Structures are given as C-alpha cells and as structure tokens.
Short mmCIF file of C-alpha atoms and ligand atoms in Angstrom, two decimals:
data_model
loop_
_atom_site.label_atom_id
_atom_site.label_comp_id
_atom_site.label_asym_id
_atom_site.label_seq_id
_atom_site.Cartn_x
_atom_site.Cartn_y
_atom_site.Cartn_z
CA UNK A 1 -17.96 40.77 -0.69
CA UNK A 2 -18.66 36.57 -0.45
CA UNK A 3 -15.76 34.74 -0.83
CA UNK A 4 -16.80 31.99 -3.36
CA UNK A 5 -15.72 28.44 -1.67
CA UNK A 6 -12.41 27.08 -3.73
CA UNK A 7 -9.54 24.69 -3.78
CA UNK A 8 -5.95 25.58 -3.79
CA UNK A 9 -3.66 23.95 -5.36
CA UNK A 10 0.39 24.68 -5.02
CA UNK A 11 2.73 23.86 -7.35
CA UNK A 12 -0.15 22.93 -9.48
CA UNK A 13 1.87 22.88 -12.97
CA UNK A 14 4.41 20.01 -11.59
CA UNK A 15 3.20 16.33 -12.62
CA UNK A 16 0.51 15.86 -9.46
CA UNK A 17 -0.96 18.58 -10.35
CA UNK A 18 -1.79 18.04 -13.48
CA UNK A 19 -3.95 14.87 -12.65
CA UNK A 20 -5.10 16.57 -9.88
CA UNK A 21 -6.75 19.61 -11.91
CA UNK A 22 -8.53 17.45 -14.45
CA UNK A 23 -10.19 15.29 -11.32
CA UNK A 24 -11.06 17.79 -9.11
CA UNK A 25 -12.66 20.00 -11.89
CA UNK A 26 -14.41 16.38 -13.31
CA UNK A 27 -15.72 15.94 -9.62
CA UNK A 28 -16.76 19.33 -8.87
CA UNK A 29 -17.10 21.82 -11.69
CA UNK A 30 -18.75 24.31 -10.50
CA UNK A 31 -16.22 24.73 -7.76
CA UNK A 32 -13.77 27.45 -8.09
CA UNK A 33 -9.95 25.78 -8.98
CA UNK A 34 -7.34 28.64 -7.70
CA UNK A 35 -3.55 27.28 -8.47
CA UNK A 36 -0.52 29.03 -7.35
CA UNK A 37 3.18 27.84 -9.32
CA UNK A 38 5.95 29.53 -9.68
CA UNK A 39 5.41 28.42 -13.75
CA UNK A 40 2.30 28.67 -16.25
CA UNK A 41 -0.49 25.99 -16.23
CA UNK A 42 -0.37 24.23 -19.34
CA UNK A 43 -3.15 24.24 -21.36
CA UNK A 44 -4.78 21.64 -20.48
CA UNK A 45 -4.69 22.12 -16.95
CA UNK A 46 -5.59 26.15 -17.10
CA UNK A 47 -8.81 25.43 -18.87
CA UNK A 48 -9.88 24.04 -15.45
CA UNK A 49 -8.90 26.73 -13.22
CA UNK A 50 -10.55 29.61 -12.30
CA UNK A 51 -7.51 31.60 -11.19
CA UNK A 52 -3.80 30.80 -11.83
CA UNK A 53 -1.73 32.82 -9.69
CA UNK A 54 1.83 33.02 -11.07
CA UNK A 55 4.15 33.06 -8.06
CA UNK A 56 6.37 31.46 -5.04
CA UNK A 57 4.67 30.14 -2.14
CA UNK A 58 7.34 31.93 -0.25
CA UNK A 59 5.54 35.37 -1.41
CA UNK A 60 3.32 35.84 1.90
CA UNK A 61 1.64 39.19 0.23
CA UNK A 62 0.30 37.23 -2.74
CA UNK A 63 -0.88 34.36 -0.23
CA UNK A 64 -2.46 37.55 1.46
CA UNK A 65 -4.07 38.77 -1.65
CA UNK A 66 -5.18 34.94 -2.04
CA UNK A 67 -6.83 34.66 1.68
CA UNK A 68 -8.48 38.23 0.80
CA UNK A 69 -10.42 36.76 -2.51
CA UNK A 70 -11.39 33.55 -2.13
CA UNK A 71 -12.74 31.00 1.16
CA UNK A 72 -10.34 28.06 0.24
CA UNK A 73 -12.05 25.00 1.63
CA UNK A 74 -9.28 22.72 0.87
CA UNK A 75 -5.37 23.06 0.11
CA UNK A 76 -3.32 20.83 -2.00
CA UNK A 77 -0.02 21.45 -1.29
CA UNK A 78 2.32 20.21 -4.11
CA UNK A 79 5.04 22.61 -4.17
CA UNK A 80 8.30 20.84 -3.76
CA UNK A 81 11.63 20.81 -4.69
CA UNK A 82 12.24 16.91 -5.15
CA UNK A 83 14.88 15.01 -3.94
CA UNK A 84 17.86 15.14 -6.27
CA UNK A 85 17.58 18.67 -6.79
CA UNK A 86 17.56 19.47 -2.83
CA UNK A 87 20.84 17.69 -2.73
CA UNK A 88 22.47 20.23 -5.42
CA UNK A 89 20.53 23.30 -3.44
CA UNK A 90 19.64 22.21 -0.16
CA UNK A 91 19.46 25.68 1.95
CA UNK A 92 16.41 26.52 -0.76
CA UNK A 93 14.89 22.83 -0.86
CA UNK A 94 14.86 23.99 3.16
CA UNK A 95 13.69 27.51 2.11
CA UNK A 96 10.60 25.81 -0.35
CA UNK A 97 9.80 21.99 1.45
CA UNK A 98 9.76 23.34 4.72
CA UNK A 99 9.50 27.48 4.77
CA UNK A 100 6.71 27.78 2.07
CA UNK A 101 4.59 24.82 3.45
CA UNK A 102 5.11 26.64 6.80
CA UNK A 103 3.75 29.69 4.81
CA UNK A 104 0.90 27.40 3.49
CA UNK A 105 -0.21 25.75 7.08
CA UNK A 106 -0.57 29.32 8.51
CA UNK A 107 -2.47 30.31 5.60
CA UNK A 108 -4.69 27.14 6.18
CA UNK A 109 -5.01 28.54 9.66
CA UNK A 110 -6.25 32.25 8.28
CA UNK A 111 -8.21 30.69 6.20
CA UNK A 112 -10.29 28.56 8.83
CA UNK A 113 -10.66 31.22 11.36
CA UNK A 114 -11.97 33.84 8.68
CA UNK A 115 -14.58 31.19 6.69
CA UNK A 116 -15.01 29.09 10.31
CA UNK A 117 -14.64 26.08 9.12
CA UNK A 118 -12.00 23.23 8.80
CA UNK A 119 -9.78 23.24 5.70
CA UNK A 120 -8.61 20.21 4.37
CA UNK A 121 -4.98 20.33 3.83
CA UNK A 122 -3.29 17.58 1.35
CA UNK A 123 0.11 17.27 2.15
CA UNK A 124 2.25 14.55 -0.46
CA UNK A 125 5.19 13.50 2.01
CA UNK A 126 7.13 10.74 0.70
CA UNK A 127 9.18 7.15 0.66
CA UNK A 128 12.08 9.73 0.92
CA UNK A 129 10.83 10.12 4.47
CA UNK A 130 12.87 6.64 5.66
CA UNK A 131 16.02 5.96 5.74
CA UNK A 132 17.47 2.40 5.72
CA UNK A 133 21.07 2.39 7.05
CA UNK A 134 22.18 -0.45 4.80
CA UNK A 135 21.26 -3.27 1.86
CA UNK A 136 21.20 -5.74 4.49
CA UNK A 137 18.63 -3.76 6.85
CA UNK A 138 16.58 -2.84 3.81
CA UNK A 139 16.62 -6.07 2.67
CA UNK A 140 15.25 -7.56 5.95
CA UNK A 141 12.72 -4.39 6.64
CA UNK A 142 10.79 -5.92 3.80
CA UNK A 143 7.29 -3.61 3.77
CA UNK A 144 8.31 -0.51 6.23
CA UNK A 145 5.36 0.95 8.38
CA UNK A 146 4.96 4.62 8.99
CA UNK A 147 7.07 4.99 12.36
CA UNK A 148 10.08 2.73 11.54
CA UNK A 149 13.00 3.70 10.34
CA UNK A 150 12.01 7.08 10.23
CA UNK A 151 15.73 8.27 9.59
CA UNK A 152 16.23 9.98 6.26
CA UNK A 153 19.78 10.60 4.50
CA UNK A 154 18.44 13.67 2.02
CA UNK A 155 17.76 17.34 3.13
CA UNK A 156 14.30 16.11 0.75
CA UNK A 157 13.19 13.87 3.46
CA UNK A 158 14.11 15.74 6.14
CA UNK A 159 11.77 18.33 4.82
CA UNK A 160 9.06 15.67 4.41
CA UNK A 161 9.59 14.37 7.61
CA UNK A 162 9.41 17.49 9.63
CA UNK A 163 6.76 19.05 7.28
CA UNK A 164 4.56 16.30 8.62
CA UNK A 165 5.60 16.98 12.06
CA UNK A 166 4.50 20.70 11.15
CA UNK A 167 0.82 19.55 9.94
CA UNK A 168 0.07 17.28 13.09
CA UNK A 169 1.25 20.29 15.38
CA UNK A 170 -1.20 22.53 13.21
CA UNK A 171 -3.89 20.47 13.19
CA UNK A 172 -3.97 19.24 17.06
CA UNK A 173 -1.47 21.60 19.08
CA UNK A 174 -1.54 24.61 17.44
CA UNK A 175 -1.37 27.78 19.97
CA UNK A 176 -2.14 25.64 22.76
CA UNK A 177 -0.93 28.00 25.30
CA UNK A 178 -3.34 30.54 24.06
CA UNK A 179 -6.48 32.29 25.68
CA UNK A 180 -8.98 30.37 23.45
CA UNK A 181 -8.08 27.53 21.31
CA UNK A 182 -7.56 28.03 17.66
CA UNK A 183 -6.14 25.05 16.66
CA UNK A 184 -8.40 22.03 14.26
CA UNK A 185 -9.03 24.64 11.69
CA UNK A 186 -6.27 22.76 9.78
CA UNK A 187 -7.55 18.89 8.67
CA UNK A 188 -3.89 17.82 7.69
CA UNK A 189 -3.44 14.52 5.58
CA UNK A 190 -0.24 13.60 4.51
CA UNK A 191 0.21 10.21 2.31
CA UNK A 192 3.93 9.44 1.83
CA UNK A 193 4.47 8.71 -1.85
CA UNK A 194 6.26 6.21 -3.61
CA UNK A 195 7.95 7.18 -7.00
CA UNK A 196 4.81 7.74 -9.56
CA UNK A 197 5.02 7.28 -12.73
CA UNK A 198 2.52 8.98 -15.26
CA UNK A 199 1.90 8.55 -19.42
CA UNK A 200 0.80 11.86 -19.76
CA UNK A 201 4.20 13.94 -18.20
CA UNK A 202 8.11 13.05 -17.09
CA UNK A 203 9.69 14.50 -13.94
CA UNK A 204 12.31 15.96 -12.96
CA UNK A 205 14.77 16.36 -9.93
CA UNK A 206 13.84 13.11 -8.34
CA UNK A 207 15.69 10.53 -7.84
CA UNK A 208 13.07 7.75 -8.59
CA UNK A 209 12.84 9.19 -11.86
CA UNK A 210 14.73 6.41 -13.41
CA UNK A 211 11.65 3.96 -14.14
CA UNK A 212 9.17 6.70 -15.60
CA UNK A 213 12.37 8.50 -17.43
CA UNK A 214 13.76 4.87 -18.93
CA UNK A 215 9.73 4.53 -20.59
CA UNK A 216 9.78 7.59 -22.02
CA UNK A 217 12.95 7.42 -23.67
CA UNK A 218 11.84 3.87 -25.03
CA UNK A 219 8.92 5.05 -26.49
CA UNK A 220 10.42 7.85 -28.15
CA UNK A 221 13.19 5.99 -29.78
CA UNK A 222 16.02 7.33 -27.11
CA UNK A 223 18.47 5.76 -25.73
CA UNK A 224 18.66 5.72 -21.78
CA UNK A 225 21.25 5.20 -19.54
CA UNK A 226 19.47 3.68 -16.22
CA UNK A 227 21.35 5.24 -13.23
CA UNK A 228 20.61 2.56 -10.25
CA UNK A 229 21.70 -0.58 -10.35
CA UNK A 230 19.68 -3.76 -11.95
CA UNK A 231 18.43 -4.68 -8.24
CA UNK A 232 17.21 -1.30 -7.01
CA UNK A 233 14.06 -1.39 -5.60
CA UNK A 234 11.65 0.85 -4.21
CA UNK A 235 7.72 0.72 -4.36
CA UNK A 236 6.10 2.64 -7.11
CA UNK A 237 2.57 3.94 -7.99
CA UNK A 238 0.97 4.57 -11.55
CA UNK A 239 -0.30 8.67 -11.37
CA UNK A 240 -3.83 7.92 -11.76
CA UNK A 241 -3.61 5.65 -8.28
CA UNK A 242 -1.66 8.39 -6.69
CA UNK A 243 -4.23 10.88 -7.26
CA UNK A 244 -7.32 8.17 -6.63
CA UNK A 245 -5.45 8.09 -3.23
CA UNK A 246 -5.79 11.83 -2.81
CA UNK A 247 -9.60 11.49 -3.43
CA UNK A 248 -10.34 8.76 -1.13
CA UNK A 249 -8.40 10.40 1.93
CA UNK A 250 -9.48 13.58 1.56
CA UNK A 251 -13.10 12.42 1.05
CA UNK A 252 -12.86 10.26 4.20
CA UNK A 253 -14.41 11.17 7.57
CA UNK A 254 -12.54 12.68 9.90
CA UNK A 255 -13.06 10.24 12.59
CA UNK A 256 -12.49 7.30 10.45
CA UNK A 257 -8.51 8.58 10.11
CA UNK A 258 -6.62 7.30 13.26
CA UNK A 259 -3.40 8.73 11.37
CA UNK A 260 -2.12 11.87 10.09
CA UNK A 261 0.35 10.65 8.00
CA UNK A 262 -0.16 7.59 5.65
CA UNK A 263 2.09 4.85 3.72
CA UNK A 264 0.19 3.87 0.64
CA UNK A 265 1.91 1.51 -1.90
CA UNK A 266 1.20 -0.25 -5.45
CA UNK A 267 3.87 -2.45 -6.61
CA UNK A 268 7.32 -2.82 -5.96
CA UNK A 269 9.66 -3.70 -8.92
CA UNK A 270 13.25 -3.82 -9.40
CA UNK A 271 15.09 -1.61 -12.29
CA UNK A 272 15.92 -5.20 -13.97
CA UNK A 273 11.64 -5.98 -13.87
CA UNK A 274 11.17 -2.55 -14.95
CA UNK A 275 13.47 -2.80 -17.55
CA UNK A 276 12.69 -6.34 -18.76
CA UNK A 277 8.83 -4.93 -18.96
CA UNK A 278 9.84 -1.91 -21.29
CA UNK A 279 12.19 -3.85 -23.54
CA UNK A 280 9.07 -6.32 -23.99
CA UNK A 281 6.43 -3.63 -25.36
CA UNK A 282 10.00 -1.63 -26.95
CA UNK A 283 12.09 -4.60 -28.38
CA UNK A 284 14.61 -1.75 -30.18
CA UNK A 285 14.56 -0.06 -26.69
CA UNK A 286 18.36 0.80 -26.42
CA UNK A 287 18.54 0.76 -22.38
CA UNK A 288 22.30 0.41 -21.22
CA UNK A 289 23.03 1.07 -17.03
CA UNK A 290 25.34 3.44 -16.01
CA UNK A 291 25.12 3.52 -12.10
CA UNK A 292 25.22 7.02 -10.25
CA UNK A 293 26.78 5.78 -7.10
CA UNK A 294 25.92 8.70 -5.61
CA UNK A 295 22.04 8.56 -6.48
CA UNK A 296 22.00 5.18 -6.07
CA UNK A 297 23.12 5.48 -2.32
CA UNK A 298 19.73 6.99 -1.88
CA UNK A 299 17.47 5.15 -3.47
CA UNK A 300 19.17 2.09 -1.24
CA UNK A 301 17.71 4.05 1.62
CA UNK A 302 14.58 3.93 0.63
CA UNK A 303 12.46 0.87 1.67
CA UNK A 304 11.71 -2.35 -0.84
CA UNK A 305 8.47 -1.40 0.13
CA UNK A 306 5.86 0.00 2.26
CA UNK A 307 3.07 -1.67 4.67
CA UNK A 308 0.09 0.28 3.96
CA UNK A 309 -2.58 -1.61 5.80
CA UNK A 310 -3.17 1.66 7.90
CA UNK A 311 -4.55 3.36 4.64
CA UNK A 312 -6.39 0.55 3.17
CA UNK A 313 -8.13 0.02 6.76
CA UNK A 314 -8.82 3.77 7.77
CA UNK A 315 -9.93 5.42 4.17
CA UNK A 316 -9.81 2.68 1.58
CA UNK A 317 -6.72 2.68 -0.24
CA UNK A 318 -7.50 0.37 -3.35
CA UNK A 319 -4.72 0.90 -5.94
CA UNK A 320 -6.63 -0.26 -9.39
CA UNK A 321 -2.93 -1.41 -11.12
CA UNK A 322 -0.52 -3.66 -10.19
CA UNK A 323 2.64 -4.23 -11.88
CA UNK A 324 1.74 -5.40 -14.66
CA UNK A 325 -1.35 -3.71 -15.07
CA UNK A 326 0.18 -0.72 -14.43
CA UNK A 327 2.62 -1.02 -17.36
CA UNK A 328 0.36 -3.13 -19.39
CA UNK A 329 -2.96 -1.61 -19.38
CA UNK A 330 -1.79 2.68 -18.46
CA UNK A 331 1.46 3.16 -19.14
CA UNK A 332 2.52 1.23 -22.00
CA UNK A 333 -0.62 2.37 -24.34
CA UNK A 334 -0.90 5.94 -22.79
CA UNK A 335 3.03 6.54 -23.70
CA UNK A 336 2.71 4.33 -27.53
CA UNK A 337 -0.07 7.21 -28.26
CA UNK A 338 2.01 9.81 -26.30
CA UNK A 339 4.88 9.43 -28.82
CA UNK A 340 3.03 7.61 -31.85
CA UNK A 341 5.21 4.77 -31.35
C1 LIG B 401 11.83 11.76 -5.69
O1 LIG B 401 12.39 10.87 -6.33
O2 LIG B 401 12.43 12.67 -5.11
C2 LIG B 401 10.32 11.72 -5.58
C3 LIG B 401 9.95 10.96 -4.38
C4 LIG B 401 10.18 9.51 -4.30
O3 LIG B 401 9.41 11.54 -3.44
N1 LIG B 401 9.76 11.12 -6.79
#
C-alpha cells in the first residue's frame, strides 16, 4: 500500500500550530496534514488536516501506527510543556520536552530509512535556552549569540538545550559505531524562539506570557496584573514572523545552513514599552504590576536580546514587524476585531 507523502505536526492544537496549519495547507494543499495533540484541533485548524491523531507523543504504538500509514516527509515538532509549567511539574516537562521528542527523532529516523529519504525535522528550541547569571551580565551581554551563555536556570531550557543536542547527534552522529551508516536521514533545524505573541490565540504556561496576556486582557475590557517588573526585557516575535521563520529555514538548502540551531529575533521591548503601547490603542486599559519574584527571576535570565545574524545570513531571516509595526499594524487591529473592541 503507497504511503501518501505528509507533514507531521506535534502538538499541533497549541498556538504554533495553529499558524502553522493554515500556512502549510495555503502552501501545499494537496499535501496530506497529519497532526498528533494530546487535545482536539479547533475548527479552524482541523479543516486543514487530513488526519488528527488524538494522543501523547509519549504513546510509541500510535507513533507506530503513524510510521505504518503515512511517508512523513517533514516533522514539526511543537509538543512542549512551556516554561512555567515545567517548573510546577518538572519530572513530566523532562518526561514530554525531552522523552517524547526523543520518541519523535527516532521516529524521524524510521521514517527516513523506510521512505529513503531525508526528513525535515522542525524543532522550536527557545530564548529559555540561556541563562544570564545576573542583571548586570544581562545587561552587558546586550544581543546573545547561539553558544554564549548557554547556561539555563529552568528544567524548560534544559530540555531545549539538550533536545538540540539530541537533533545534531541524530542528524550527523547517529549510530556511528554501526556496520553501515544510518545517520542524515534526520535534517534537524532548531530556531530558538523568543516569546511570540499572536492576535488570533493566548498562551499558557510560559513565562513570557505577560506581553501577549496584558493585550488581551486590554482589549477585552480586563484588568491585568503584569507579573515582571516595568524594565523586564526579553526579545519578542509577532506569530506570523515566527512561523515565516519556519518557512524560510525549512525551505532553505541544506548546504546553505552552517548551523543546526538558530537565534532569530524581532524586537526587544521592555514591559513599561509594552505597556505604554497597549494603554495608547486601550486608554481605559486597567494594567496595574504585581511582580512574581519568582517568575521574574527567570525572565532576568533570559537575554535583552538575541544576535541573529547567523539566520539572516544562512536562510534569510527577514522579520516583516518591528515594534511598532508589530503592535500597530497585527496585533492591535487583529485583537480590536478579536474582541469587538
Ligand atoms: C515560555 O515563556 O516558556 C515560552 C518561551 C519563551 O519559550 N514562551
């Protein structure tokens, strides 16, 4: 029986993976969408998708049935637990971040030596990946590059971190000490994302959440209670950038990439500028601060910003908003007609 050749997507129902679906389906629709999450597709997303599997990626029988039924081409890994929630469980952030993409890498593997060829595996690490030690360091690190500081404080990026450890050692080392090599049947790219923020859906269990959850409560007329303090900074990415990112890299040649693992980066604004930027399009925004010191002791280990000349150079990484673009020309309209404000 021909396998028809698909995508996968993991985790597919989470906020990625919505803007993913639409795009991929938009680019390619007559290619075969198969999603696996542990919850339903919404609507939207499942009128795409040719298969929804409902189910853990730590469920190697259903991956089985998966590798059995279709050729899967290309893997988009987006199944995470995200970094505040790993702090509150972190022996099953271990058990999903690092376990189930384990589970995912060897299926890449099965995959390529069945179909014979390489299969592209996305992998979304993440700014959670660094680790400043202090405000002073972070302060001075100004735009980090990919191999400094690489240090991270949450069991969330440890699990990035060694995840894309795990996709190098797939894609270039894998079973080296065997008979006949089997290894490059896994094309592993990894970007490490800032926080996104998206109009069309709000997240949950990260700890960057604070900018994308203080719109959304504007623009629905709640009050929000910021939980870093008015100088926190970390870069940021609007959602449709994050997943134009995911295009270019995975559309790039493979001998243009002299990286595995990629920074990329937007715009880097403080929760005072992000604040001051909502309050202008939501003048009866009620927005009061009410610092987590605990949250806010990791976000200060995350890096002002990111250099992310790397990705620009090797695959084009063109983020279309800035700032204020971001805010001014997606966000801000996307989220007035989200909530009819
Ligand atoms: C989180 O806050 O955990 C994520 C991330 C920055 O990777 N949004």
């Amino acid at each position: 029986m021909s396998r028809k050749p698909s995508v996968l997507i993991t985790g597919a129902s989470g906020e990625i993976g919505h803007a993913l679906i639409a795009r991929l389906a938009a680019a390619d629709p007559d290619r075969p969408i198969v999603t696996l999450d542990l919850n339903p597709l919404p609507a939207a997303s499942a009128a795409n998708v040719a298969h929804a599997a409902n189910g853990s990626i730590l469920d190697t029988a259903l991956l089985d049935g998966l590798l059995a039924q279709y050729a899967v081409e290309q893997v988009y890994h987006l199944a995470a637990l995200l970094s505040t929630r790993s702090e509150f469980s972190p022996a099953l952030a271990h058990k999903v971040n690092v376990e189930g993409t384990l589970n995912m890498l060897e299926f890449a593997q099965k995959q390529g030596e069945s179909h014979g060829r390489p299969v592209a595996f996305f992998y979304p690490s993440s700014i959670a990946a660094f680790g400043l030690p202090d405000l002073g360091t972070k302060a001075r690190a100004g735009k980090v590059a990919e191999d400094e500081h690489n240090v991270p404080t949450t069991m969330y990026g440890a699990n990035k971190l060694y995840c894309e450890h795990l996709g190098r050692y797939y894609a270039r080392h894998y079973k080296q000490l065997a008979a006949e090599t089997v290894s490059g049947k896994v094309d592993f790219r990894c970007v490490r994302f800032p926080g996104l923020i998206s109009a069309e859906t709000v997240p949950s269990g990260g700890t960057s959440d604070y900018a994308p959850e203080m719109i959304h409560a504007a623009a629905a007329g709640k009050p929000y209670a910021c939980f870093v303090r008015p100088d926190a900074r970390i870069p940021f990415m609007a959602m449709p950038d994050a997943v134009d990112a995911i295009f270019r890299l995975m559309a790039a040649p493979r001998a243009r990439l002299t990286r595995t693992v990629y920074n990329i980066g937007a715009f880097a604004p403080s929760a005072a500028e992000i604040e001051s930027v909502v309050r202008a399009a939501f003048p009866r925004a009620e927005i009061t601060t009410t610092v987590d010191v605990k949250r806010q002791g990791i976000v200060d280990s995350w890096p002002a910003d990111v250099d992310d000349r790397a990705a620009r150079a090797d695959w084009g990484h063109a983020p279309a908003h800035d700032f204020g673009s971001a805010f001014g020309t997606y966000l801000i309209p996307s989220i007035r007609r989200r909530y009819g404000a």
